[in-house]
Short mmCIF file of C-alpha atoms in Angstrom, two decimals:
data_model
loop_
_atom_site.label_atom_id
_atom_site.label_comp_id
_atom_site.label_asym_id
_atom_site.label_seq_id
_atom_site.Cartn_x
_atom_site.Cartn_y
_atom_site.Cartn_z
CA ALA A 1065 85.42 -71.94 52.47
CA VAL A 1066 83.68 -72.45 55.81
CA LEU A 1067 81.90 -69.09 55.49
CA ARG A 1068 80.74 -70.04 51.99
CA ARG A 1069 79.31 -73.33 53.23
CA ILE A 1070 77.57 -71.66 56.17
CA SER A 1071 76.03 -69.01 53.90
CA GLY A 1072 75.10 -71.53 51.22
CA GLU A 1073 77.68 -70.30 48.71
CA VAL A 1074 79.38 -73.13 46.85
CA SER A 1075 81.02 -71.23 44.03
CA ASP A 1076 83.78 -68.63 44.03
CA LEU A 1077 81.79 -66.64 41.45
CA ILE A 1078 78.91 -64.44 42.63
CA LEU A 1079 76.66 -62.49 40.29
CA ILE A 1080 74.64 -59.60 41.67
CA GLY A 1081 72.91 -57.66 38.95
CA ASN A 1082 75.63 -56.37 36.64
CA VAL A 1083 78.39 -57.02 39.20
CA SER A 1084 80.46 -60.20 39.03
CA ILE A 1085 82.63 -61.09 42.03
CA ASN A 1086 85.29 -63.80 41.85
CA LYS A 1087 86.28 -64.54 45.42
CA ALA A 1088 89.16 -66.83 44.46
CA SER A 1089 90.93 -64.30 42.23
CA LYS A 1090 89.67 -61.25 44.17
CA ARG A 1091 88.45 -59.71 40.90
CA VAL A 1092 85.30 -57.64 40.54
CA LEU A 1093 83.68 -56.81 37.20
CA LEU A 1094 81.02 -54.18 36.56
CA ASP A 1095 79.36 -54.70 33.17
CA GLN A 1096 82.29 -56.99 32.23
CA VAL A 1097 84.86 -54.25 33.05
CA GLU A 1098 87.26 -54.87 35.91
CA VAL A 1099 86.89 -52.54 38.89
CA GLU A 1100 89.88 -51.99 41.17
CA LEU A 1101 89.02 -52.43 44.84
CA THR A 1102 91.33 -52.08 47.81
CA HIS A 1103 91.78 -55.07 50.07
CA LYS A 1104 89.37 -53.61 52.64
CA GLU A 1105 86.79 -52.67 50.02
CA PHE A 1106 86.87 -56.24 48.70
CA HIS A 1107 86.58 -57.59 52.26
CA LEU A 1108 83.49 -55.45 52.86
CA LEU A 1109 81.96 -56.47 49.54
CA GLU A 1110 82.57 -60.12 50.33
CA LEU A 1111 81.05 -59.72 53.81
CA LEU A 1112 77.94 -58.11 52.33
CA THR A 1113 77.58 -60.78 49.63
CA LEU A 1114 77.92 -63.60 52.14
CA ASN A 1115 75.10 -61.99 54.13
CA ARG A 1116 72.83 -60.92 51.25
CA GLY A 1117 69.36 -60.04 52.44
CA ARG A 1118 70.52 -59.61 56.05
CA VAL A 1119 71.18 -56.27 57.73
CA ILE A 1120 74.73 -56.02 59.08
CA SER A 1121 75.34 -53.46 61.80
CA ARG A 1122 78.12 -50.90 61.51
CA GLU A 1123 79.65 -52.42 64.65
CA ASN A 1124 79.80 -55.90 63.09
CA ILE A 1125 81.44 -54.48 59.99
CA GLU A 1126 83.94 -52.56 62.13
CA ASN A 1127 84.74 -55.72 64.08
CA SER A 1128 85.46 -57.55 60.83
CA PHE A 1129 88.08 -54.89 60.02
CA TYR A 1130 89.98 -55.35 63.29
CA THR A 1131 91.90 -58.24 61.79
CA TYR A 1132 93.23 -55.79 59.19
CA ASP A 1133 93.76 -52.60 61.16
CA ALA A 1134 93.46 -52.05 64.90
CA ASP A 1135 93.08 -48.28 64.45
CA ILE A 1136 89.48 -47.97 63.25
CA SER A 1137 88.13 -44.46 62.95
CA SER A 1138 84.49 -43.68 63.67
CA ASN A 1139 83.50 -43.23 60.04
CA VAL A 1140 85.56 -45.97 58.38
CA VAL A 1141 82.47 -48.03 57.50
CA GLN A 1142 80.74 -45.06 55.90
CA VAL A 1143 83.88 -44.33 53.86
CA TYR A 1144 84.12 -47.88 52.51
CA ILE A 1145 80.38 -48.05 51.81
CA HIS A 1146 80.71 -44.75 49.92
CA ASN A 1147 83.65 -46.14 47.92
CA LEU A 1148 81.73 -49.30 46.97
CA ARG A 1149 78.74 -47.23 45.86
CA ARG A 1150 80.96 -44.92 43.83
CA LYS A 1151 82.74 -47.81 42.12
CA LEU A 1152 79.86 -50.31 41.74
CA GLY A 1153 76.70 -48.20 41.69
CA LYS A 1154 74.72 -46.42 44.36
CA ASN A 1155 72.26 -49.31 44.73
CA ILE A 1156 74.84 -52.00 45.54
CA VAL A 1157 74.34 -51.42 49.29
CA ARG A 1158 71.26 -50.08 51.02
CA THR A 1159 71.39 -48.20 54.32
CA VAL A 1160 68.82 -49.31 56.90
CA GLN A 1161 68.56 -46.29 59.19
CA GLY A 1162 69.37 -47.11 62.79
CA PHE A 1163 70.36 -50.70 62.00
CA GLY A 1164 73.15 -50.93 59.44
CA TYR A 1165 73.63 -51.94 55.82
CA VAL A 1166 72.21 -54.63 53.57
CA MET A 1167 72.96 -55.96 50.13
CA ASP A 1168 69.64 -57.02 48.72
CA GLU A 1169 69.26 -60.43 47.09
CA GLN A 1170 69.06 -58.68 43.73
CA HIS A 1171 70.14 -55.10 43.40
#
């Protein structure tokens, strides 16, 4: 709730293009069809949505995973980004070479 207030989010429902994210129920819909995400995939999606329009470094994303798993491999972020793109569309997250990843305001 604090993160939502800081980022300006007041609702548990976020719409980004044809993707609907319900943070309260942890459900994600693509074109009104539910998409199964792992806990970590949902965490990454939520992190990106809370920071829409801002580039998030790979290191910051990795640090956000430490609460879930202390054994973080070097390519874990790339794997989860790949999974989100495969499940939600290749344009859901944009790579900013040398800086990190960004979810645009409208994808």
